[in-house]
Coordinates of C-alpha atoms in Angstrom, one line a residue:
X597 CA -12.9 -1.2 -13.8
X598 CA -15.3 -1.1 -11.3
X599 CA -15.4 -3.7 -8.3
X600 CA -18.3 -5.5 -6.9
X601 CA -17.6 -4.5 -3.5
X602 CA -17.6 -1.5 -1.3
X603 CA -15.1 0.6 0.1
X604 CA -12.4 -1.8 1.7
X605 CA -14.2 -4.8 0.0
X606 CA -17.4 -3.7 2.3
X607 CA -15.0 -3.3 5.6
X608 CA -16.8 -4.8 8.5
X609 CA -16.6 -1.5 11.2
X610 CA -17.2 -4.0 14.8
X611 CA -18.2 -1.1 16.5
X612 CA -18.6 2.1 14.5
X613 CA -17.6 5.6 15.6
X614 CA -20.4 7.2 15.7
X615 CA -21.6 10.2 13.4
X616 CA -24.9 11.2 14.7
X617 CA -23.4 14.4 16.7
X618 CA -22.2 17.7 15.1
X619 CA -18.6 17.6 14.1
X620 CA -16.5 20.1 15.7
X621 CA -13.1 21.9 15.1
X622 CA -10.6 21.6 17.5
X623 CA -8.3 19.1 19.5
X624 CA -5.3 16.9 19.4
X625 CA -4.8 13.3 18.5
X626 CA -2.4 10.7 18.9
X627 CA -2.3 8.4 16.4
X628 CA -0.2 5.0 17.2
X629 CA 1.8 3.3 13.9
X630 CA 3.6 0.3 14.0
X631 CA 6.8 2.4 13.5
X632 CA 8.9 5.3 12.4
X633 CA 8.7 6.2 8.7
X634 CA 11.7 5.3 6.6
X635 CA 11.3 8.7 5.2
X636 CA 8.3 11.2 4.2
X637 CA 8.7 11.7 0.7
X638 CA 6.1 8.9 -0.6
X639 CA 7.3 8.7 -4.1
X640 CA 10.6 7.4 -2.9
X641 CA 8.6 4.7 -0.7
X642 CA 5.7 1.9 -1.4
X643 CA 5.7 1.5 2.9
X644 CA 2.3 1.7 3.7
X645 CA 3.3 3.7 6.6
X646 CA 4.7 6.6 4.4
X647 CA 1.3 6.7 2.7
X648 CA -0.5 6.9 5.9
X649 CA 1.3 9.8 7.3
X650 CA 2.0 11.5 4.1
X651 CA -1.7 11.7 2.4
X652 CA -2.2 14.3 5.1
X653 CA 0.3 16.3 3.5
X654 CA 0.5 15.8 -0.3
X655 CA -1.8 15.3 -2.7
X656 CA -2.3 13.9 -5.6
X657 CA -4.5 14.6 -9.2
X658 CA -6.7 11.5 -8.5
X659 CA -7.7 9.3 -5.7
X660 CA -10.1 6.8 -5.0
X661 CA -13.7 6.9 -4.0
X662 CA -15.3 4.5 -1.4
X663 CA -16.1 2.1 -4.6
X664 CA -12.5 2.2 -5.8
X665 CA -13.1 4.0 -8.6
X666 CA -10.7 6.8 -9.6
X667 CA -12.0 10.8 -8.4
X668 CA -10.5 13.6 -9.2
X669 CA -8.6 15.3 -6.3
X670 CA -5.9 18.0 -7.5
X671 CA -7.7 17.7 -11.1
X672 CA -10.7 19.3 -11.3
X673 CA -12.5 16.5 -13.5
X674 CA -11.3 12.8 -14.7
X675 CA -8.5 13.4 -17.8
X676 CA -10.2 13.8 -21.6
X677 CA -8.9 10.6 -23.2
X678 CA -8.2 10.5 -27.4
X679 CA -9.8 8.0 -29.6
X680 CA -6.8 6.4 -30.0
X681 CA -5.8 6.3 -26.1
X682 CA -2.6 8.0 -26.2
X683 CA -3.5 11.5 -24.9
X684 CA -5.1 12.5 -21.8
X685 CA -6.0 16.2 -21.1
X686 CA -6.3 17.0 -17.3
X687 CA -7.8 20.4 -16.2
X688 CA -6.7 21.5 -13.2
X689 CA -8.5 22.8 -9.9
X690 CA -7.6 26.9 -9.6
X691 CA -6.2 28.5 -6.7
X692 CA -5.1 25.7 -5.0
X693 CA -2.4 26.7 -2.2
X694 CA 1.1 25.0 -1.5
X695 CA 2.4 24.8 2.2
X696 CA 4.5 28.1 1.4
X697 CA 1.2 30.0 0.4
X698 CA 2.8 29.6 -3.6
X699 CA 0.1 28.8 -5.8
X700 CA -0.4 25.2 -7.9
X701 CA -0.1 25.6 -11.3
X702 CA 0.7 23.1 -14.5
X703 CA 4.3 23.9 -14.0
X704 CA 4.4 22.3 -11.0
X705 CA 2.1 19.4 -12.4
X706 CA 4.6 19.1 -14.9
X707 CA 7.5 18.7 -12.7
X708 CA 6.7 16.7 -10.0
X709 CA 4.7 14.3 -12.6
X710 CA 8.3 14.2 -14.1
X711 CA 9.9 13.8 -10.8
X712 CA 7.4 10.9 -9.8
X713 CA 8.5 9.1 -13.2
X714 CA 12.3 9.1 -12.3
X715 CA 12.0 8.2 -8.9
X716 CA 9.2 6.0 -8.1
X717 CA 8.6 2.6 -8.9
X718 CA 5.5 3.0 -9.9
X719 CA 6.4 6.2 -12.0
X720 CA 8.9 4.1 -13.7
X721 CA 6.3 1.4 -14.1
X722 CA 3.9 3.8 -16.2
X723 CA 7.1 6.3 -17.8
X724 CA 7.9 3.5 -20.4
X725 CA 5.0 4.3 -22.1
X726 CA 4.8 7.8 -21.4
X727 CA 6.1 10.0 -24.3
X728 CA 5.5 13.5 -23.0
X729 CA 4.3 15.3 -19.9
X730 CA 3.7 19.1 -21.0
X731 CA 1.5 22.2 -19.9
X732 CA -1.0 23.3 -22.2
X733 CA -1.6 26.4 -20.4
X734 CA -1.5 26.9 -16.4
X735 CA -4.4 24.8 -15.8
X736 CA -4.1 22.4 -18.3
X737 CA -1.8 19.2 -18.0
X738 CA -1.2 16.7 -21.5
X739 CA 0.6 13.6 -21.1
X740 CA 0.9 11.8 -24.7
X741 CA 1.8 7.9 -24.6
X742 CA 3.4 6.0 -26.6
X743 CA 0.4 3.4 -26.9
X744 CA -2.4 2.8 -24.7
X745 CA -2.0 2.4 -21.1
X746 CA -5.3 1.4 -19.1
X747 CA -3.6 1.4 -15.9
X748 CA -2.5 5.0 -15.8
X749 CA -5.1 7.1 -14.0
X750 CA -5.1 4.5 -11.4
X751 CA -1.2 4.7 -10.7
X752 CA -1.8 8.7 -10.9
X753 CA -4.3 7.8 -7.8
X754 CA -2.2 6.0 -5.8
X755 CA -0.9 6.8 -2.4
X756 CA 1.7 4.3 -2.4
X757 CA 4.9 5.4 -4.7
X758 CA 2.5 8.1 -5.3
X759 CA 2.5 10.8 -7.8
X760 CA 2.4 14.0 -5.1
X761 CA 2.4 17.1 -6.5
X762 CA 4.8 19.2 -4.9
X763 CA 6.0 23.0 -6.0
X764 CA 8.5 23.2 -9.0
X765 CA 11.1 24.6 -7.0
X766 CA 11.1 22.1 -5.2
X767 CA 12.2 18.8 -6.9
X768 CA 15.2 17.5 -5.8
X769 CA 15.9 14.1 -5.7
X770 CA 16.5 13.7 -2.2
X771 CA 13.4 15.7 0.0
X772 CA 14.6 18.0 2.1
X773 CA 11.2 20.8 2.3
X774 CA 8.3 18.6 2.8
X775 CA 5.8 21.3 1.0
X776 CA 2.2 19.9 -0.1
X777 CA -1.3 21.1 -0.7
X778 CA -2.6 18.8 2.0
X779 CA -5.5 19.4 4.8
X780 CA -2.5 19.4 7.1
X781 CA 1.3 20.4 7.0
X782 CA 4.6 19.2 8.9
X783 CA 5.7 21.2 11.9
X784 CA 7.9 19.1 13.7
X785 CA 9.5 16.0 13.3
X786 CA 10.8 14.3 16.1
X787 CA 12.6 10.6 15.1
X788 CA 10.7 7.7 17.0
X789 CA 9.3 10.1 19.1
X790 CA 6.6 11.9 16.8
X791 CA 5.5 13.6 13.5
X792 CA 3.7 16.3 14.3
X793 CA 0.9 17.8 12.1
X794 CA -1.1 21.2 11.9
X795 CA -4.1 22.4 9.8
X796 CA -2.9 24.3 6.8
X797 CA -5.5 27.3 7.2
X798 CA -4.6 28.2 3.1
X799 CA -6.2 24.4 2.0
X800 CA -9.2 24.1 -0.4
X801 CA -11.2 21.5 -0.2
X802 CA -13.2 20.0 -3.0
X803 CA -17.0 20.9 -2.8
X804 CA -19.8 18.1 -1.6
X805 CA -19.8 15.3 0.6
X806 CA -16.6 12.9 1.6
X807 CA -16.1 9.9 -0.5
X808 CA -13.8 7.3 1.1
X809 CA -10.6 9.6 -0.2
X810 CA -12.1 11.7 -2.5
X811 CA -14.8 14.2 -2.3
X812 CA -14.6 17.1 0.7
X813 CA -11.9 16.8 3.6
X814 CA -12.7 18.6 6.7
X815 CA -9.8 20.1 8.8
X816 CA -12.0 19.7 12.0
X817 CA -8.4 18.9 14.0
X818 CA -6.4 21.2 14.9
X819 CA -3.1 18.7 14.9
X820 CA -2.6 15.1 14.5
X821 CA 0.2 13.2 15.9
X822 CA 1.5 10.1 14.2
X823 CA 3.4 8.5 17.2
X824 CA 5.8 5.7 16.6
X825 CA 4.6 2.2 18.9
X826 CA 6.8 -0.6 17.4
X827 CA 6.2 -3.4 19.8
X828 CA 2.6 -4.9 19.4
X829 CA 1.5 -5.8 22.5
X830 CA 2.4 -2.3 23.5
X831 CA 0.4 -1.1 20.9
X832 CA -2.8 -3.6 22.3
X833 CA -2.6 -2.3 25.9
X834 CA -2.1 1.3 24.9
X835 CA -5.1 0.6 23.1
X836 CA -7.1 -1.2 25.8
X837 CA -6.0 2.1 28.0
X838 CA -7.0 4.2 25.8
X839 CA -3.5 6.2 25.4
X840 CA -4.2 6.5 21.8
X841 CA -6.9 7.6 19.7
X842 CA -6.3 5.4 16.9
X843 CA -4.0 2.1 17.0
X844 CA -3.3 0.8 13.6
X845 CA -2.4 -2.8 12.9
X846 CA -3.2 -4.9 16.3
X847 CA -2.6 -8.7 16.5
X848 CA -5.8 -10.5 15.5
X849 CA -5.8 -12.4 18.7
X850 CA -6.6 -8.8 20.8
X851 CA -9.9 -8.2 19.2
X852 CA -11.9 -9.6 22.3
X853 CA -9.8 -7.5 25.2
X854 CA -10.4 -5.1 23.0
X855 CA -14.2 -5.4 23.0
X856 CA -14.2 -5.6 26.4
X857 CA -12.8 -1.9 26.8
X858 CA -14.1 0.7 27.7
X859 CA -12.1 3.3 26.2
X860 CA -11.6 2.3 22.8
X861 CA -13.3 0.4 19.9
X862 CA -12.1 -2.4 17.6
X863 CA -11.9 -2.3 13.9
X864 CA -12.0 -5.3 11.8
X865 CA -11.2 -4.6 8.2
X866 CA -12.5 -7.6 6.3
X867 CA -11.2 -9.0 4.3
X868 CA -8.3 -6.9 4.5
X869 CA -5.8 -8.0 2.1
X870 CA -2.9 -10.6 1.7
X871 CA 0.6 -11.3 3.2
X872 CA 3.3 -12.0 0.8
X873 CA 6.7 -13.6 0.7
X874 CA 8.4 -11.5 -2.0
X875 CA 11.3 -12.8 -4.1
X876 CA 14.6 -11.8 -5.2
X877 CA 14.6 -12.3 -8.5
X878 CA 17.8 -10.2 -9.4
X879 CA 20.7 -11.7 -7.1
X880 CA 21.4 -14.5 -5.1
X881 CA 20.3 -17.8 -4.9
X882 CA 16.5 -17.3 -5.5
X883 CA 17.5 -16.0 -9.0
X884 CA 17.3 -19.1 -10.0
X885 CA 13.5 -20.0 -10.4
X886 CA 13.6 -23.6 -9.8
X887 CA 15.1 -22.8 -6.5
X888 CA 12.1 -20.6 -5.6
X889 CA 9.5 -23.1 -6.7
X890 CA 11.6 -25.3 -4.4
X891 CA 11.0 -23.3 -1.6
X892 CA 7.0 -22.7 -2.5
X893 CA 6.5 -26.8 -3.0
X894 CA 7.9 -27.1 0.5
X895 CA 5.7 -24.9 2.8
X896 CA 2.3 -25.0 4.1
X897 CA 0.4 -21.3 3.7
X898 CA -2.6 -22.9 5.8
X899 CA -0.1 -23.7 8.6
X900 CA 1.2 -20.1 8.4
X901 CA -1.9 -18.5 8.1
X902 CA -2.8 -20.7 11.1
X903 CA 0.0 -19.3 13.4
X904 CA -0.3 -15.9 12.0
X905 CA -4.1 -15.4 12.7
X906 CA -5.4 -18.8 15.0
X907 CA -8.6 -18.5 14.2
X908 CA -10.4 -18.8 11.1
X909 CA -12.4 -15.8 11.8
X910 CA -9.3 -13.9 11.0
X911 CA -8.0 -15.7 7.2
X912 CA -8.9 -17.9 4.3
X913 CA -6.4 -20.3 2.4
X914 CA -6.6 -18.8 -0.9
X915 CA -4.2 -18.8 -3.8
X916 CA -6.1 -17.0 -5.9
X917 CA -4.8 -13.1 -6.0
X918 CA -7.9 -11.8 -5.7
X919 CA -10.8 -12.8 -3.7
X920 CA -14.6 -13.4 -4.7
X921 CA -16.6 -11.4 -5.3
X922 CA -13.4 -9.5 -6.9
X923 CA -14.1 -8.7 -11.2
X924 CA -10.3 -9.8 -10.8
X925 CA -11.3 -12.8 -9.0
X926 CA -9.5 -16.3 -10.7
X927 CA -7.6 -19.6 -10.0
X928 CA -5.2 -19.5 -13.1
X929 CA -2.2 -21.0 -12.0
X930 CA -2.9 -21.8 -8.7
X931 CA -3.7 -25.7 -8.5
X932 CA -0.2 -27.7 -7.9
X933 CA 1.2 -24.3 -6.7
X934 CA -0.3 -23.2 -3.8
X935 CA -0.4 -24.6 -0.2
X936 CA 1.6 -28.2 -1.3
X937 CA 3.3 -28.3 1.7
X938 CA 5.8 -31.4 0.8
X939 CA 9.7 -30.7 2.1
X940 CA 10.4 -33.9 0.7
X941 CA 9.3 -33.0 -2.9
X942 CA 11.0 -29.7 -2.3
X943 CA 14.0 -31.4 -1.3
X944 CA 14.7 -33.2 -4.0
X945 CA 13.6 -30.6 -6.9
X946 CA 16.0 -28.1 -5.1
X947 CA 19.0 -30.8 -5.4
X948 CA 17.8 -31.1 -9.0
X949 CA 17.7 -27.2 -9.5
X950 CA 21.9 -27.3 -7.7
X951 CA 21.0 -25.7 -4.5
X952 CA 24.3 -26.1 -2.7
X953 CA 23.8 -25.1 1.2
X954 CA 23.6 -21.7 0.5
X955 CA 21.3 -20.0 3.6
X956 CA 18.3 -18.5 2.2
X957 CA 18.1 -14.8 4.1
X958 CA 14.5 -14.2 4.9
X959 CA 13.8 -10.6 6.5
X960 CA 11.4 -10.3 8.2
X961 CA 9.9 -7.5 11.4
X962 CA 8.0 -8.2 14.7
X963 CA 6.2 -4.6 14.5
X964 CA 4.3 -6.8 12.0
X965 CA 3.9 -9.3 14.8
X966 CA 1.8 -11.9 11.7
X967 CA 5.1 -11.5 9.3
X968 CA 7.1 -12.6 12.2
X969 CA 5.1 -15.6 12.9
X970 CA 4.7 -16.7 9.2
X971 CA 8.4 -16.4 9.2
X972 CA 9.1 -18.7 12.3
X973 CA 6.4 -21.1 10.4
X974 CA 8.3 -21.3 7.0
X975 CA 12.0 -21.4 8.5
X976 CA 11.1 -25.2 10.0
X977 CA 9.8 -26.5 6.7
X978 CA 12.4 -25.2 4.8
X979 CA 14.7 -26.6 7.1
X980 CA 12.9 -29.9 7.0
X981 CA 14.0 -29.3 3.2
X982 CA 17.3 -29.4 3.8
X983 CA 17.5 -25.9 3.1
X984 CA 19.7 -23.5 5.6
X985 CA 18.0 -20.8 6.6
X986 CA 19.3 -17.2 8.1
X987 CA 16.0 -15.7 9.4
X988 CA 17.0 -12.0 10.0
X989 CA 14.6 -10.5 12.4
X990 CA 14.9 -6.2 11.8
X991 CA 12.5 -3.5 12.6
X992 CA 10.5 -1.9 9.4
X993 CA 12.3 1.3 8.7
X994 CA 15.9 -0.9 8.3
X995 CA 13.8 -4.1 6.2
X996 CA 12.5 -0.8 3.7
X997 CA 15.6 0.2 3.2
X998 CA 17.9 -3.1 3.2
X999 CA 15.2 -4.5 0.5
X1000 CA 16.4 -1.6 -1.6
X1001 CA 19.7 -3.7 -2.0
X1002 CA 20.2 -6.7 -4.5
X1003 CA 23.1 -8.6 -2.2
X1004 CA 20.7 -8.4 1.3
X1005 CA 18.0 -10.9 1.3
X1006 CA 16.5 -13.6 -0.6
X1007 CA 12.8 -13.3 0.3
X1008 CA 11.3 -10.3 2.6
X1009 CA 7.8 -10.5 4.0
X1010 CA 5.1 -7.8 3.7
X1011 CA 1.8 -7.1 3.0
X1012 CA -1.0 -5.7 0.6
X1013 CA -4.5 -4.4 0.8
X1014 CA -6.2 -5.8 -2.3
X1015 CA -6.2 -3.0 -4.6
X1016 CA -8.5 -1.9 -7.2
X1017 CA -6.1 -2.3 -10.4
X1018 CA -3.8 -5.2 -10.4
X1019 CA -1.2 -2.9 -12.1
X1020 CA -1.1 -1.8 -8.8
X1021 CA 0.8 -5.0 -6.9
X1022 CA 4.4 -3.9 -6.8
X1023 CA 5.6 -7.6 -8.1
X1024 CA 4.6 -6.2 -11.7
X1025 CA 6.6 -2.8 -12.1
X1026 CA 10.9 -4.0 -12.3
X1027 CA 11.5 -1.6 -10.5
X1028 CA 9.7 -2.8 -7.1
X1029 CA 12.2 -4.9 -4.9
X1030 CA 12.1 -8.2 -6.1
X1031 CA 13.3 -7.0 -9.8
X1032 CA 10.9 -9.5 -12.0
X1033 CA 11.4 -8.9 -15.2
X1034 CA 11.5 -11.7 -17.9
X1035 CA 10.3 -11.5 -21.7
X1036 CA 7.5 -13.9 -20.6
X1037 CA 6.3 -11.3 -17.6
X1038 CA 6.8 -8.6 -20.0
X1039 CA 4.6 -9.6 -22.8
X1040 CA 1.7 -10.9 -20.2
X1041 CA 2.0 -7.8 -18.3
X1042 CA 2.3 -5.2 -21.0
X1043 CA -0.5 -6.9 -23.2
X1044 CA -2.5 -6.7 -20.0
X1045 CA -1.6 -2.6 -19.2
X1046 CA -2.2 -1.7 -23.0
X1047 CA -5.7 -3.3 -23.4
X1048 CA -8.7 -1.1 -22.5
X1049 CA -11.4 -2.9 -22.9
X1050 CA -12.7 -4.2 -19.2
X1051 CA -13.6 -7.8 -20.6
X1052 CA -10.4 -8.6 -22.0
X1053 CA -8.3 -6.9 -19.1
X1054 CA -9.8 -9.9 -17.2
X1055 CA -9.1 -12.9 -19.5
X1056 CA -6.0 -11.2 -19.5
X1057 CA -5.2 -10.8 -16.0
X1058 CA -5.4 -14.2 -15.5
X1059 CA -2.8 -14.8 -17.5
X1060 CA -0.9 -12.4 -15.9
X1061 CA -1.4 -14.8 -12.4
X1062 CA -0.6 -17.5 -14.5
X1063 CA 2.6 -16.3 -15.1
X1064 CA 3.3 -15.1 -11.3
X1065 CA 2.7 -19.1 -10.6
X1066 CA 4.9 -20.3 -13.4
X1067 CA 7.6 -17.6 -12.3
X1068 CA 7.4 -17.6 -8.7
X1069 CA 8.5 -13.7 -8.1
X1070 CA 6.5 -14.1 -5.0
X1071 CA 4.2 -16.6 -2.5
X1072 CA 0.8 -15.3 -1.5
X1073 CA 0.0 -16.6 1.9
X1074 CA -3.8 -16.2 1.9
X1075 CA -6.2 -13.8 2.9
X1076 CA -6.5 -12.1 6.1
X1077 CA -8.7 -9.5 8.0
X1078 CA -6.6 -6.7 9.6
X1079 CA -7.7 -5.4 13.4
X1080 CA -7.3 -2.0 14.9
X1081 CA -8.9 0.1 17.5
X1082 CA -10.2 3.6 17.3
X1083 CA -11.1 5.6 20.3
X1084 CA -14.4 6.3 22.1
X1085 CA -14.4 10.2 21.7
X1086 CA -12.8 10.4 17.9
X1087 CA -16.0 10.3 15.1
X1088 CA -15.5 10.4 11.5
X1089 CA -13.4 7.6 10.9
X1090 CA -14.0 5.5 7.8
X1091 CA -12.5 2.3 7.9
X1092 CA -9.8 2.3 5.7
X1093 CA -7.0 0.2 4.2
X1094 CA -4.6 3.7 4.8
X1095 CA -6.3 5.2 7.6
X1096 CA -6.7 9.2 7.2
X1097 CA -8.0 12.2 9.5
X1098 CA -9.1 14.9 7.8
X1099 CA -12.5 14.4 8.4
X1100 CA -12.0 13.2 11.7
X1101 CA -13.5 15.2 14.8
X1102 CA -13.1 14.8 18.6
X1103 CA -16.9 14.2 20.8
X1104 CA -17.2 17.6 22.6

């Protein structure tokens, strides 16, 4: 499925590094996250965070091109797929190089691709319709399904749960050797101090030019440094200082200071994506549906939005899960759904539905100083609701991990980039926190995954919204632009929903 936007949805770069002078090799820089990484084994994890510090690592078969559309990174071509669907055929790229100079070969494929369908959510999204993964010969990798599944080479693509290819010796459940074929390997570790990166002089890079993530990366860095900045406005005056040669996520309302700096340059990523209030669907009191269409009817996503982002410059009220000019683009479900704002109403349908006092546990993080906000925002209107509410306030490494467990919370708040393939939202595999899984989600969601034909896919995603509406699993918010800053002296920075620096030089 090919989208009718750019890269990033045609990401709006306010002041672009510029890429007029020669790139160079050599130098240091810091880059500034919101955080320290729950862990750095990114099948285990759909964090953004772990993708953006672990792409520089491992890599996958596919990834995604500045259109979205799936390119071959580990493979050497897109897979061969039967008549019928059901097999794919992927040659392999020769003499590719691990981290411990071993050499990448089906085998390896083989397992980790086996690995990534125990383990991560995503995985187990597309293993239950995966009936084999085997080796053909040592360049040659055949996955047989069970019927068709449309969505596969996209999840193969994926940073985010992502299916890394790691050496067969190494496939334990917990990572302990953090061993990829990436433009740049781990060296040192140091827990909310740094995670320190160096080239690997043994990668290959694809031939050509650079192509959002696919195509040639250039090691022109000698080390990057993903430093850990939790508190925002720390991250904004770093930024204005230019401690930092990247800051990632900055509160919307820096972007003129940052303007005004010499030093660095801001970054507006637009539209960028959409904040969600996710469900627990499994446990607790928001197992029972009525009780989370309850809590939907009473709030007010434009009033959230409003205190997330202030201006309008910076987010749309939009229900629909994917934006124009989206293919995906539709309002199915959305009217009487979306934005009601009426505690009152809510009120009296969560009586009806036997809502008994219980608190509703929202978890929430300030690193993601907008999820804090939209959290402050829907605690009063569910309280003018009547409903109690236990707003636990945790930074993003413990609200990762404590989501991971059914008796925790009732609702956590994140974030998504829009992504190319709706199979890709986490709210559709059962195994993503939230746990939806109902015959009706199924059914919509498997006839969706099994139909190949682009036309139908989007009749049929819309019924696949439809049913998010009727279901409530989770609340988007609206759309939002993301802001970050990027230094004055660092060139070869795409804009990017998961920033990366392989390509990324320092001005001599």
């Amino acid at each position: 499925m090919k989208l009718r936007v750019g890269f990033l949805i045609a990401a709006a770069l306010i002041a672009a590094p510029s890429l007029l002078m020669a790139q160079e090799k050599g130098g240091v820089i810091n880059v500034a996250t919101i955080g320290e990484p729950p862990t750095l084994d990114p099948m285990t994890s759909t964090a953004d965070l772990v993708g953006i510090v672990t792409q520089h690592i491992f890599e996958t078969l596919y990834t995604f091109d500045k259109g979205w559309n799936v390119t071959p990174l580990l493979a050497e071509s897109l897979p061969e797929i039967s008549a019928d669907g059901k097999t794919y055929t992927i040659k392999l790229r020769t003499g590719i190089k691990f981290h411990d100079d071993s050499v990448m070969t089906s085998n390896d494929v083989v397992a980790s691709l086996n690995r990534w369908i125990k383990l991560a959510s995503r995985g187990k999204q597309a293993g239950g319709f995966i009936e084999s993964i085997t080796a053909q010969d040592p360049a040659t990798v055949v996955i047989k399904l069970k019927q068709p599944y449309a969505p596969l080479t996209s999840l193969l693509a994926f940073n985010n749960s992502a299916a890394i290819i790691i050496p067969a010796s190494k496939q334990a459940d917990t990572m302990t050797d953090f061993i990829g074929t990436g433009p740049y390997k781990l060296k040192e570790r140091k827990p909310d101090q740094y995670i320190q990166l160096v080239r690997f002089d043994g990668y290959k890079s694809r031939d050509g030019e650079s192509n959002g993530y696919g195509g040639a990366r250039h090691q022109y860095l000698d080390e990057i440094r993903f430093v850990p900045v939790p508190d925002a406005n720390t991250r904004v005056e770093a930024a204005i200082s230019g401690q930092y040669d990247y800051i990632d996520s900055l509160p919307v309302e820096s972007f003129d200071k940052l303007k005004s700096s010499s030093a660095t340059q801001p970054l507006l990523l637009k539209p960028f994506g959409y904040p969600v209030f996710v469900f627990n669907t499994a446990d607790g009191i928001t197992k029972n549906v009525a009780i989370r269409k309850a809590i939907r009817q009473a709030l007010s996503m434009e009033d959230m939005l409003a205190a997330a982002f202030g201006s309008t410059n910076f987010y749309t009220v939009d229900g629909n899960m994917y934006p124009a000019p989206y293919t995906w683009s539709t309002d199915a479900g959305v009217k009487g759904n979306y934005n009601v704002a009426d505690p009152e109403g809510a009120a009296a349908a969560a009586k009806a539905a036997g809502y008994k006092g219980e608190p509703i546990r929202i978890l929430t993080s300030r690193q993601y100083e907008f999820h804090y906000k939209m959290a402050q925002v829907a605690a009063e209107y569910l309280k003018q609701a009547g409903f109690q509410v236990d707003l636990q306030v945790v930074d993003w490494a413990t609200l990762t991990q404590r989501r991971t467990d059914k008796a925790l919370w009732d609702i956590y708040i994140s974030h998504s980039p829009f992504l190319p393939e709706p199979a890709l939202i986490g709210t559709l595999s059962p195994s993503s926190p939230g746990w939806w899984s109902t015959p009706t989600s199924k059914a919509a969601i498997d006839a969706f995954n099994t139909e190949v034909d682009p036309k139908k896919r989007i009749e049929l995603w819309a019924n696949v919204q439809k049913t998010m509406y009727d279901e409530a699993p989770m609340m988007k918010i609206g759309d939002f632009n993301a802001v970050a800053a990027i230094s004055t002296k660092l060139q070869g920075v795409d804009p990017a929903p998961w920033p990366y620096f392989w390509n990324a030089s320092i001005k001599k």
